[in-house]
Short mmCIF file of C-alpha atoms in Angstrom, two decimals:
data_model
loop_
_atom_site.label_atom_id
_atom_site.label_comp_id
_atom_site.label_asym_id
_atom_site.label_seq_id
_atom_site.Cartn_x
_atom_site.Cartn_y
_atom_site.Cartn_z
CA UNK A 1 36.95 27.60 43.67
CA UNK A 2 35.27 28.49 40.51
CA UNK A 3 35.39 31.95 38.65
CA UNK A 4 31.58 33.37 38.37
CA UNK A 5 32.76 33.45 34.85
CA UNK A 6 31.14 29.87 34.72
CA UNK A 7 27.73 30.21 36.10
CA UNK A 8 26.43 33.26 33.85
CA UNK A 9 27.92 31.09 30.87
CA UNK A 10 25.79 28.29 31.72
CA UNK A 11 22.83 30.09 31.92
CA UNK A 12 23.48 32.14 28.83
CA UNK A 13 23.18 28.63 27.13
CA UNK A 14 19.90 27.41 29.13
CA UNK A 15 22.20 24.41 30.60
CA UNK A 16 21.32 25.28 34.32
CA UNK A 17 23.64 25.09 37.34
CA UNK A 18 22.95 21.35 37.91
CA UNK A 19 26.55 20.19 36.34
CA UNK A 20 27.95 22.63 39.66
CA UNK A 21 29.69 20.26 42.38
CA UNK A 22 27.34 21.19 45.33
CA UNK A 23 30.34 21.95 47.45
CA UNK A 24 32.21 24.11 44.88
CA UNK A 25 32.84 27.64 45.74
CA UNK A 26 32.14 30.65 43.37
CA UNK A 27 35.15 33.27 43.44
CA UNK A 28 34.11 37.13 43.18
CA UNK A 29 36.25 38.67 40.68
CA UNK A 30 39.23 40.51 42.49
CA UNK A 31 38.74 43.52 44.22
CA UNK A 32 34.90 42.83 44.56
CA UNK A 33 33.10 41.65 47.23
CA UNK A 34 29.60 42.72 45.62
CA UNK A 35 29.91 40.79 42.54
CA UNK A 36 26.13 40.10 41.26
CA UNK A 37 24.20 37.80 42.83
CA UNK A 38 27.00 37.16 46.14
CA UNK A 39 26.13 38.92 49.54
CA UNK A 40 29.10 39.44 51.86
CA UNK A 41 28.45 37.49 55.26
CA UNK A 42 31.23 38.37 58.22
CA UNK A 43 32.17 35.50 60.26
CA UNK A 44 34.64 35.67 63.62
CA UNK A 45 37.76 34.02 62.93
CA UNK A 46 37.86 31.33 66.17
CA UNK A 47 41.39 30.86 65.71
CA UNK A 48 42.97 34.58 65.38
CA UNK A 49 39.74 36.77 66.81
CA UNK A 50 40.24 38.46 63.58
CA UNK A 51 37.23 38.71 61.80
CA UNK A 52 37.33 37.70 57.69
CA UNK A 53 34.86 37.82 55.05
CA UNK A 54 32.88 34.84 53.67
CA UNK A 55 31.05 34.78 49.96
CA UNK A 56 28.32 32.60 49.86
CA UNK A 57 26.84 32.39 46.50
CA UNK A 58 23.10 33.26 45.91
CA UNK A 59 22.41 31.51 42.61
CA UNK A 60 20.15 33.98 40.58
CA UNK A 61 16.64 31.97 40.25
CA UNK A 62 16.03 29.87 37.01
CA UNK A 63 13.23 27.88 35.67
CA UNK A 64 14.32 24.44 34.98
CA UNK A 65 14.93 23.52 31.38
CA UNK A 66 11.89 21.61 30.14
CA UNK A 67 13.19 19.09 27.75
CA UNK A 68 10.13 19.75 25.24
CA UNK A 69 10.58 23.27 25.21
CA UNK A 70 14.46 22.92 24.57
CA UNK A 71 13.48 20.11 22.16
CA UNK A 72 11.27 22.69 20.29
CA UNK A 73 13.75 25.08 19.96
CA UNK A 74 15.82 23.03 18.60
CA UNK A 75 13.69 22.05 16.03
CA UNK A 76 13.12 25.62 15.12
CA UNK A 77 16.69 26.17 15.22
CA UNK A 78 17.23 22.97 12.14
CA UNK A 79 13.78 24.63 10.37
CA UNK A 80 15.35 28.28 10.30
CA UNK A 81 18.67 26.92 8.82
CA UNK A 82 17.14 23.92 6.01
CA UNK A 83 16.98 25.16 2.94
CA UNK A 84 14.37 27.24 1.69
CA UNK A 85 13.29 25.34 -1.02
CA UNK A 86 11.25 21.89 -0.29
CA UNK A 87 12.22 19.02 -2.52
CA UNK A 88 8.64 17.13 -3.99
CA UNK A 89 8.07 14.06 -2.90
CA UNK A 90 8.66 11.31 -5.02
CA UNK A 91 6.31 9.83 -7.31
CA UNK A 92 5.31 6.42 -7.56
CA UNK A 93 7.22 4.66 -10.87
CA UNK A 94 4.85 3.93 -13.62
CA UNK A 95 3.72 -0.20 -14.01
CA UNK A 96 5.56 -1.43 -17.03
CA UNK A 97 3.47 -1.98 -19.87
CA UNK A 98 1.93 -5.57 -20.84
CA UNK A 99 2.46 -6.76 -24.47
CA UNK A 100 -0.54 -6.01 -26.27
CA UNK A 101 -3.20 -8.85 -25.38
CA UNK A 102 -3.45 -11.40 -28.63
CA UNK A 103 -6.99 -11.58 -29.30
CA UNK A 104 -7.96 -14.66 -31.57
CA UNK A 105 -9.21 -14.14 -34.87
CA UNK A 106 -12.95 -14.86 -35.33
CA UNK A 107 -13.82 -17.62 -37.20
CA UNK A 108 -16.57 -20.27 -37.22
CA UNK A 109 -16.08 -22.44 -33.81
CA UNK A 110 -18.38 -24.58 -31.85
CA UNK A 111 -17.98 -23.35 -28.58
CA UNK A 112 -17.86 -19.52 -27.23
CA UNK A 113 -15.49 -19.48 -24.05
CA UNK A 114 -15.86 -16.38 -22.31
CA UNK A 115 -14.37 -15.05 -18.92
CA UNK A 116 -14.88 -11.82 -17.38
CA UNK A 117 -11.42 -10.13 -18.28
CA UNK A 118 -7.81 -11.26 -18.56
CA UNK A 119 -6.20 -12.35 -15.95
CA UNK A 120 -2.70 -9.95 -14.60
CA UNK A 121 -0.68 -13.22 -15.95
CA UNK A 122 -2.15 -12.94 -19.08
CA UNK A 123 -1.58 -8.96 -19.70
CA UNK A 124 1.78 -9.47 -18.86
CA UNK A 125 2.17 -12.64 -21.37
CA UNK A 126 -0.24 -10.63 -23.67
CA UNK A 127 -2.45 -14.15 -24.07
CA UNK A 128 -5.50 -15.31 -22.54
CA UNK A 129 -5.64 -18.51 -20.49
CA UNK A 130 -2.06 -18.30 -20.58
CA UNK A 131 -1.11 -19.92 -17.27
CA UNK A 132 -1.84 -22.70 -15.17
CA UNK A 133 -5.59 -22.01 -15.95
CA UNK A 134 -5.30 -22.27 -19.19
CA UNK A 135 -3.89 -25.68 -19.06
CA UNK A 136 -6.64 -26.90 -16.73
CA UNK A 137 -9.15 -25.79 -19.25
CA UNK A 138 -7.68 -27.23 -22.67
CA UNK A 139 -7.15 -30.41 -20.11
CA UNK A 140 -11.04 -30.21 -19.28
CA UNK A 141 -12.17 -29.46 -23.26
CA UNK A 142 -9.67 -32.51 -24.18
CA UNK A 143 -11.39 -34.62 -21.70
CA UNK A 144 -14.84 -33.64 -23.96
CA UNK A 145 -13.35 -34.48 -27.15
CA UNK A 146 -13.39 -30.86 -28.19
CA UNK A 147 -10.40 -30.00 -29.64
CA UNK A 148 -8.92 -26.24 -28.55
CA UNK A 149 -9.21 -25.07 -32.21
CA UNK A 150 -12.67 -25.74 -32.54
CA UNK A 151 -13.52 -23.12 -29.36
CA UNK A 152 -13.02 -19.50 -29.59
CA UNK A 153 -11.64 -17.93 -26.25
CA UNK A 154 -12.48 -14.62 -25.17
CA UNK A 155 -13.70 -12.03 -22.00
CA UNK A 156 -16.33 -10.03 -21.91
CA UNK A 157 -13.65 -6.73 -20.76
CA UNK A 158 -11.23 -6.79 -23.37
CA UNK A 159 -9.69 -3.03 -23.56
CA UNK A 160 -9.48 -2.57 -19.85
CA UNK A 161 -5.88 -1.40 -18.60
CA UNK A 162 -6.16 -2.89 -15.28
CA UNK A 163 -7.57 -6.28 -13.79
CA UNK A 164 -11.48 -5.55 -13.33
CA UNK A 165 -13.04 -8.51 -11.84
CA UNK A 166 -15.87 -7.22 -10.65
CA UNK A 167 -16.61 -4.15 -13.51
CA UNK A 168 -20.12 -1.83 -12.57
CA UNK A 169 -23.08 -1.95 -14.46
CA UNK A 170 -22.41 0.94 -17.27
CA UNK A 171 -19.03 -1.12 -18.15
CA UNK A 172 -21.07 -4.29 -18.54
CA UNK A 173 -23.51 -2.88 -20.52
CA UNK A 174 -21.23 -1.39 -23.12
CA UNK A 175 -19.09 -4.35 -23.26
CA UNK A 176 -22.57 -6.65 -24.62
CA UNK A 177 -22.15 -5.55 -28.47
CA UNK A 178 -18.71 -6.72 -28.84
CA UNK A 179 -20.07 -10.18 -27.41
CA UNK A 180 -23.21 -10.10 -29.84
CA UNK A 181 -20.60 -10.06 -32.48
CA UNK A 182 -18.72 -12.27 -31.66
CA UNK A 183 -21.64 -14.46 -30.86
CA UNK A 184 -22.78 -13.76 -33.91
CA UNK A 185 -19.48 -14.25 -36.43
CA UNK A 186 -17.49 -17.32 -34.74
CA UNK A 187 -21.61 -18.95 -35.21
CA UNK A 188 -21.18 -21.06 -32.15
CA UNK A 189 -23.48 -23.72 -30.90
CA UNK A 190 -22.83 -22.79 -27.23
CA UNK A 191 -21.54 -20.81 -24.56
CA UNK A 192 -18.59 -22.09 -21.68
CA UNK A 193 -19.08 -19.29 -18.67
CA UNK A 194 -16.81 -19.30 -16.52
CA UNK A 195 -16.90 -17.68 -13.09
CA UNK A 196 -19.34 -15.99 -10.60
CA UNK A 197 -19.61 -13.04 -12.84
CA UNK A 198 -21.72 -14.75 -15.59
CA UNK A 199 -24.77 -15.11 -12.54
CA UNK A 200 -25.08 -11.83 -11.58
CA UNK A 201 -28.27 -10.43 -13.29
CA UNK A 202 -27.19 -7.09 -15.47
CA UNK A 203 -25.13 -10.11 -17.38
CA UNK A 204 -27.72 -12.88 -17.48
CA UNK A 205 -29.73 -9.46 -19.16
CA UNK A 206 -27.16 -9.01 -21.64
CA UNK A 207 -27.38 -12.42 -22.39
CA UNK A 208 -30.86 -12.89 -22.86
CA UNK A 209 -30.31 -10.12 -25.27
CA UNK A 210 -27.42 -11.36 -27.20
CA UNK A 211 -28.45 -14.64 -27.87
CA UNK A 212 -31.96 -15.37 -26.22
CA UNK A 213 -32.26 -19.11 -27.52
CA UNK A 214 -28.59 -20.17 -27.29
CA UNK A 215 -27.50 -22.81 -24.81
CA UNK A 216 -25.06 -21.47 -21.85
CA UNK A 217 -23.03 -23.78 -19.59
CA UNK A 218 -21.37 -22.32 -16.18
CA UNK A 219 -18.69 -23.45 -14.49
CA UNK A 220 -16.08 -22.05 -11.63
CA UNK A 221 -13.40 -20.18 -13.39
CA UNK A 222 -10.55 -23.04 -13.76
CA UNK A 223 -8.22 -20.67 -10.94
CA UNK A 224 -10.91 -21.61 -8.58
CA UNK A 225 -10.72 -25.05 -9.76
CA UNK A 226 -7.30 -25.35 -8.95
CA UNK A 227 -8.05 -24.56 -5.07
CA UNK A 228 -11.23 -26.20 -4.82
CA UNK A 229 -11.31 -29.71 -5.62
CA UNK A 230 -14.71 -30.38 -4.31
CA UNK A 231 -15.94 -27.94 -7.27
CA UNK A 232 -14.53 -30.62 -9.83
CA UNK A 233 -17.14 -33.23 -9.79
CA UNK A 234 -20.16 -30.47 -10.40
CA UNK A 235 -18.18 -28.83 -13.13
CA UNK A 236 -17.27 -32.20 -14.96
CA UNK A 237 -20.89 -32.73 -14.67
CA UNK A 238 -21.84 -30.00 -16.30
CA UNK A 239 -19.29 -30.53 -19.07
CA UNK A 240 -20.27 -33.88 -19.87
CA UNK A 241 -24.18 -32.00 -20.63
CA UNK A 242 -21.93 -29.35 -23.21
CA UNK A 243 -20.08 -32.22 -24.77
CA UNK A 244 -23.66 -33.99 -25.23
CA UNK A 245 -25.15 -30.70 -26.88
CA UNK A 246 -21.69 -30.24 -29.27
CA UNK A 247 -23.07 -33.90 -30.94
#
């Protein structure tokens, strides 16, 4: 038998009645046969003739729990009791800076190299061409007779913090003096291009600004090189017409 005692603490803490053994019995408390929610039902006694009194329990109605509900209270429960203050999230760490990027001195050279902008290998190393590119492209001016000291390297985005590829028109456009001078002070017979960047037309503009009569030679960018042999033969093609105009 179990003491109502049990029932109204259940449902004081929303767990229902379905933990009950079907078969259990509730006990009125003493002296009661009216306890809340219990009806008194008389029943003959078949052995005695006496007649004795029988509780069934009428379980006072109750909505199921709905597991989302509970689940939301819950969560309201952990909100009311956090703390009041909310931490900020964390911010992102700052990039490390890259040594400051060498930039060659000008001086009287045969051949302008220019790129579009350093590469993220060479901000970090703080040199341009300093990685497996540059090798391919002292290996390619070696293979001209031209050598490396008699070429002046350099990008058309120089002061750029970040790796700008493909830069809009209003950063091309104020990038095109710095090239006129150096076009102008390393006195260069011709131009290297390399890369797609050098076609589109705001820089063939620039160009045909800087140095209208000047001869330019493009080839892929010597990264591309490296993952595109079929683009070799074309570009040693067109350096074998640069080393005949360096005669």
């Amino acid at each position: 038998m179990l003491n109502s005692r049990y029932i109204h603490l259940h449902q004081a803490l929303g767990l229902g009645s379905m933990w009950l053994n079907q078969q259990a019995r509730i006990r009125p408390p003493e002296g009661s046969l009216k306890a809340e929610g219990f009806n008194e039902v008389k029943t003959s006694n078949t052995h005695s003739g006496e007649s004795e009194v029988k509780t069934e329990p009428r379980y006072p109605t109750q909505t199921p729990t709905n597991p989302a509900a509970q689940g939301n209270a819950l969560a309201k429960i952990r909100q009311r009791s956090a703390p009041s203050h909310t931490p900020s999230a964390p911010q992102p760490a700052a990039a490390p800076p890259g040594n400051p990027l060498h930039t060659p001195a000008l001086r009287p050279a045969k051949l302008l190299v220019l790129s579009v902008c350093p590469s993220v290998d060479d901000m970090a190393a703080g040199k341009l061409f300093s990685g497996a590119d540059g090798e391919m492209l002292h290996n390619m001016l070696n293979a001209i007779a031209l050598p490396p000291e008699q070429a002046h390297f350099s990008t058309w985005l120089k002061n750029s913090p970040d790796f700008n590829p493909r830069p809009d028109a209003q950063t091309i456009t104020a990038a095109a003096p710095d090239i006129a001078r150096e076009w102008q002070q390393t006195r260069a017979q011709a131009m290297l291009l390399l890369g797609d960047f050098f076609h589109r037309p705001e820089v063939q503009a620039a160009l045909n600004a800087i140095a209208p009569a000047a001869a330019r030679y493009h080839i892929p960018h010597p990264m591309r090189l490296a993952g595109n042999p079929q683009l070799k033969r074309s570009a040693w093609e067109t350096l074998q017409k640069l080393q005949a105009a360096l005669k």
